mmCIF file of C-alpha atoms in Angstrom:
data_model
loop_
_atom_site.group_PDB
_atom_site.id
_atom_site.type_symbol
_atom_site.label_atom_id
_atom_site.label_comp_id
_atom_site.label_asym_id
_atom_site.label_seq_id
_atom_site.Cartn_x
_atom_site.Cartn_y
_atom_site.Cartn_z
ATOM 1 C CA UNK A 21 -78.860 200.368 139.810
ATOM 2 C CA UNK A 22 -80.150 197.927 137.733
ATOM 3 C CA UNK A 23 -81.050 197.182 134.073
ATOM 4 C CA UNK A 24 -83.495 195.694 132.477
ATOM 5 C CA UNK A 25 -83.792 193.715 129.066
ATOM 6 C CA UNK A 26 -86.575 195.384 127.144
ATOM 7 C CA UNK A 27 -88.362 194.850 123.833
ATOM 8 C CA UNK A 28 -87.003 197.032 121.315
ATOM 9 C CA UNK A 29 -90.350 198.970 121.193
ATOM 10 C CA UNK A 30 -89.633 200.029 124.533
ATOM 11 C CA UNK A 31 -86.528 202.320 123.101
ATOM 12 C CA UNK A 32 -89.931 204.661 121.218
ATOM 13 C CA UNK A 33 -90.256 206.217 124.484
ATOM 14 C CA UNK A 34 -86.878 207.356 125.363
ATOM 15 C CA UNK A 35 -86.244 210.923 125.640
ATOM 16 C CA UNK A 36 -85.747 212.770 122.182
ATOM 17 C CA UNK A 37 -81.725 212.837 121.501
ATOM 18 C CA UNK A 38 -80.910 209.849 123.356
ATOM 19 C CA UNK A 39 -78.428 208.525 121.701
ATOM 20 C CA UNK A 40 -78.142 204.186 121.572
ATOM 21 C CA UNK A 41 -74.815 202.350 121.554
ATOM 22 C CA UNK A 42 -74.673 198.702 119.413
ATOM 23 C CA UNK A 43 -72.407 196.178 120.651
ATOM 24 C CA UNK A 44 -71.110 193.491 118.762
ATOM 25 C CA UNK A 45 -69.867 191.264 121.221
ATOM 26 C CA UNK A 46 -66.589 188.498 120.966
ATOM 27 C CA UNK A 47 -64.839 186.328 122.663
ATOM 28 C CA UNK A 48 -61.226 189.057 122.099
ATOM 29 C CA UNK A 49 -63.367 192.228 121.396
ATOM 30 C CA UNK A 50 -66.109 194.414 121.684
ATOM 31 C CA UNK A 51 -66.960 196.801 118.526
ATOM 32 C CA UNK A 52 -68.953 199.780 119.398
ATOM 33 C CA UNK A 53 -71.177 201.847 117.359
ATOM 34 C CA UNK A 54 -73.010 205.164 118.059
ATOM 35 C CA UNK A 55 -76.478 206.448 116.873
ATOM 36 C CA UNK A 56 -77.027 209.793 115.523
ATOM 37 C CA UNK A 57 -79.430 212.147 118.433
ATOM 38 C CA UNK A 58 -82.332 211.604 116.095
ATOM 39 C CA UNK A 59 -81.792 207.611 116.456
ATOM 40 C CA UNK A 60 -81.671 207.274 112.578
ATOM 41 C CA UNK A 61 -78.109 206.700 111.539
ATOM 42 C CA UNK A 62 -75.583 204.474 112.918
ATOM 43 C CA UNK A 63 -71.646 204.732 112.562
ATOM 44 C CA UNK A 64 -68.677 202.864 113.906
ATOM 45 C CA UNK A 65 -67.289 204.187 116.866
ATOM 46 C CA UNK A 66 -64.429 201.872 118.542
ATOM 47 C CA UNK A 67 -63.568 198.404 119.174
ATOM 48 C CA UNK A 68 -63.206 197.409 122.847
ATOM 49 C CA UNK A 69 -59.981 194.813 123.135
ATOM 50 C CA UNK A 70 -61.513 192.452 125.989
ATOM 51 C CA UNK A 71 -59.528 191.863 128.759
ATOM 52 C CA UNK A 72 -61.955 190.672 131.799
ATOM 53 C CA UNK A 73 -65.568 191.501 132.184
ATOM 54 C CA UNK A 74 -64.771 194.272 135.061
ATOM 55 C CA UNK A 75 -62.472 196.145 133.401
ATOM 56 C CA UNK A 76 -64.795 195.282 129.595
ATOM 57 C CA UNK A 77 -67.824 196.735 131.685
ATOM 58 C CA UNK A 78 -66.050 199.516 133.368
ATOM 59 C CA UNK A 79 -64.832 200.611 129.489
ATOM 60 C CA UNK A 80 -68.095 199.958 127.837
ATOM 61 C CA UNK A 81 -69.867 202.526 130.424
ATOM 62 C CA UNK A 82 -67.665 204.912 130.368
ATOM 63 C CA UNK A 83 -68.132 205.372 126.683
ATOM 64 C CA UNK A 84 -71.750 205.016 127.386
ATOM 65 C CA UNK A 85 -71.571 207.886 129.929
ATOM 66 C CA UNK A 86 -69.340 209.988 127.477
ATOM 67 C CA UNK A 87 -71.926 210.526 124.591
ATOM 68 C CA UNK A 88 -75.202 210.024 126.936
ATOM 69 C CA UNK A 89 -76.251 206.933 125.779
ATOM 70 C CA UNK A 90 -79.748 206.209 126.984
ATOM 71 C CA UNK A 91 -79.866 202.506 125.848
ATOM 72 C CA UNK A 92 -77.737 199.640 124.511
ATOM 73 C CA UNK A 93 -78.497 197.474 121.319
ATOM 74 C CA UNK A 94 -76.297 194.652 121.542
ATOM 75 C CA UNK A 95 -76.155 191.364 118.635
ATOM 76 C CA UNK A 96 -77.376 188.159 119.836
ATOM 77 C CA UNK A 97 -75.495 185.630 117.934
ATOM 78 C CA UNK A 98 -78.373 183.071 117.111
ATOM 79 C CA UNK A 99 -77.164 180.446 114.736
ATOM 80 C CA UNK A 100 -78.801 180.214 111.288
ATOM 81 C CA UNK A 101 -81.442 178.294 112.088
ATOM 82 C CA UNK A 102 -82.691 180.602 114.652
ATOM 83 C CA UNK A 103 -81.024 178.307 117.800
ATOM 84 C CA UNK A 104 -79.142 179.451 120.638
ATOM 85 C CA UNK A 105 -75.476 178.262 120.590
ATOM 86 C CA UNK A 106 -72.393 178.616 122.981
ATOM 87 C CA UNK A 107 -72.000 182.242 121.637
ATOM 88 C CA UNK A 108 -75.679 183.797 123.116
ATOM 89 C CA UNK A 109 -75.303 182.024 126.068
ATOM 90 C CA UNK A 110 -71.888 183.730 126.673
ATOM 91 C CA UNK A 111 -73.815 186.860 125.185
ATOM 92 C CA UNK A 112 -76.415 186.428 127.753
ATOM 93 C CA UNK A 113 -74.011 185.947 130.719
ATOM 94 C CA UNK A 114 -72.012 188.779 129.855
ATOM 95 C CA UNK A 115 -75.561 191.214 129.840
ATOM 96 C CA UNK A 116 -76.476 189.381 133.080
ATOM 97 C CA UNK A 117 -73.685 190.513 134.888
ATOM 98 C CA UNK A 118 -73.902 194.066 132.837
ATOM 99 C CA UNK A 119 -77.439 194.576 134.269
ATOM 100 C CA UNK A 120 -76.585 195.001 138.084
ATOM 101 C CA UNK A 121 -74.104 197.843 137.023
ATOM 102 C CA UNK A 122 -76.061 200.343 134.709
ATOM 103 C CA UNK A 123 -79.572 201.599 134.285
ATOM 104 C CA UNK A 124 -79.719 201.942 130.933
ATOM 105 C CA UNK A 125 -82.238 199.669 128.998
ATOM 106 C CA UNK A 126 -80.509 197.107 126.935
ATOM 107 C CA UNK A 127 -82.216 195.576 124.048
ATOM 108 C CA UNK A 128 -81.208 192.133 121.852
ATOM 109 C CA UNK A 129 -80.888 192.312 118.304
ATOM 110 C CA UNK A 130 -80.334 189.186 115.670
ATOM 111 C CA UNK A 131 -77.065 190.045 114.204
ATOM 112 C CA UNK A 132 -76.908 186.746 112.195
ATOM 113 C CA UNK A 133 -74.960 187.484 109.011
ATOM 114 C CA UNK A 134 -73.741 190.942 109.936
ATOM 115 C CA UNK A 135 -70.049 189.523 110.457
ATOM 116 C CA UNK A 136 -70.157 188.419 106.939
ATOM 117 C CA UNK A 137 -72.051 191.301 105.201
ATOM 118 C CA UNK A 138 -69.467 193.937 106.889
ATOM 119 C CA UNK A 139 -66.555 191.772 105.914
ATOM 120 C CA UNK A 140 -68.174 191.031 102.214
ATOM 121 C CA UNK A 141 -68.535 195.149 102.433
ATOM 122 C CA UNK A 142 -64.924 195.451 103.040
ATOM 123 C CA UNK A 143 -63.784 192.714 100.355
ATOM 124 C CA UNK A 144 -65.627 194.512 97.821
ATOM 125 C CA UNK A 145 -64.462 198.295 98.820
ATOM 126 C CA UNK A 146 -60.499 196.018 98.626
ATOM 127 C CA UNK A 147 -59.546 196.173 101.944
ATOM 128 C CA UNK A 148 -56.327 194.589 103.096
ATOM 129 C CA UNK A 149 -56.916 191.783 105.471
ATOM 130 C CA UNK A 150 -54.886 194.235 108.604
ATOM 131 C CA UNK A 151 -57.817 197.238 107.626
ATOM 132 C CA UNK A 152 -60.470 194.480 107.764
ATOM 133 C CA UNK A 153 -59.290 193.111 110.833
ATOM 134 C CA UNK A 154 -58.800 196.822 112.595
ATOM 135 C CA UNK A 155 -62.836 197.534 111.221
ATOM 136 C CA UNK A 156 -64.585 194.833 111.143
ATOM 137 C CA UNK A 157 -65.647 194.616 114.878
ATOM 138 C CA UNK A 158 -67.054 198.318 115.210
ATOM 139 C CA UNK A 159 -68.644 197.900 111.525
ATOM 140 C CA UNK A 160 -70.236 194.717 112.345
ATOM 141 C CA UNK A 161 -71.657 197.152 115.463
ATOM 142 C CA UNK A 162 -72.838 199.353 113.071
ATOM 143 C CA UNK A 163 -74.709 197.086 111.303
ATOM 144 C CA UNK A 164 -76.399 195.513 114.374
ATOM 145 C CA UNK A 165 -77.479 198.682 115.431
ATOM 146 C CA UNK A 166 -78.697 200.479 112.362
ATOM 147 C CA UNK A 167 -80.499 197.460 111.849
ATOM 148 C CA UNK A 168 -82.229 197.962 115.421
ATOM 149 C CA UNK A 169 -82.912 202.036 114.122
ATOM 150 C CA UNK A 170 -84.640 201.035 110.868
ATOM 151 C CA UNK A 171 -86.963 198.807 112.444
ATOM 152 C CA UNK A 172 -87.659 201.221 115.193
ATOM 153 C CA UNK A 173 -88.493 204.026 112.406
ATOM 154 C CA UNK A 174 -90.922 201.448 111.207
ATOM 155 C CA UNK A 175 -92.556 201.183 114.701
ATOM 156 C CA UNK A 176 -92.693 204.758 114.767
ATOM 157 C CA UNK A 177 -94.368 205.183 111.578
ATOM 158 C CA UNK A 178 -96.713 202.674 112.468
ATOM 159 C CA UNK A 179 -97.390 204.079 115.759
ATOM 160 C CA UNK A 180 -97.397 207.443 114.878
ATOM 161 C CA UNK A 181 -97.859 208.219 111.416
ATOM 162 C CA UNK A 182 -95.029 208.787 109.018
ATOM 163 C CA UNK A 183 -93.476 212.227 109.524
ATOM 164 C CA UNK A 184 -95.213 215.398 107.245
ATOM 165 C CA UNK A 185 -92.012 217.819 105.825
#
């Protein structure tokens, strides 16, 4: 049983309402956000409190199994100008050791900014500090991951041909 690390166009040819899990991956937590069957709408699901990579794994796919997740979309925390830092390297460990341990094909998404556009989100919506704190992980998930869908929509169209009503 083994993963692999695939382009995002590789996620076109999953079966028709597979659902994909985002990931937004920290050092204390792991939010976790589900697609819609149709792959076109992403919502928060749960936030993962990290305990040790085992026991993270063990809890991230079960969830995974629960709502028959066929691939995972997880943030790769590039800094600004596009280098890798100390957080994608632990990003990247964490996916190497998830790989031996699930088939599912796992896919990296940029997810610069999305901490600060969910929290911005939240400040202007006048959320106290514990609500934005008890969100922000699963939103910033969210945000990763519909940002994966709308670009795969795009590949789609441009594969395929925009959809006729």
């Amino acid at each position: 049983m083994t993963s692999a690390i695939v382009p995002l166009e590789s996620l076109l040819d999953l079966p028709d309402h597979a659902r994909l899990l985002g990931l937004d991956l920290g050092t204390k937590t792991i939010g976790l956000a589900l697609s819609d069957v149709e792959r076109s709408i992403a919502t928060p699901l749960e936030t993962i409190q990290r305990v040790k990579f085992g026991l993270d794994a063990a809890a991230l796919l079960k969830i995974a199994g629960k709502y028959q997740v066929a691939g995972l979309v997880i943030g790769l925390p590039l800094n600004m100008d596009g280098s890798e830092g100390p957080r994608v390297q632990s990003t990247r460990a964490f996916v190497r050791n998830l790989a031996p341990l699930t088939e599912l094909p796992i896919v990296f998404w940029d997810e610069r900014m999305s901490t600060l556009a969910v929290t911005r989100t939240l400040l202007d919506a006048d959320a106290s500090r514990a609500k934005r704190a008890a969100v922000v992980d699963k939103m910033a998930a969210a945000y990763i991951l519909q940002g994966a869908l709308d670009r795969l929509a795009r590949l789609a169209d441009d594969a395929f041909g925009p959809e006729t009503a």
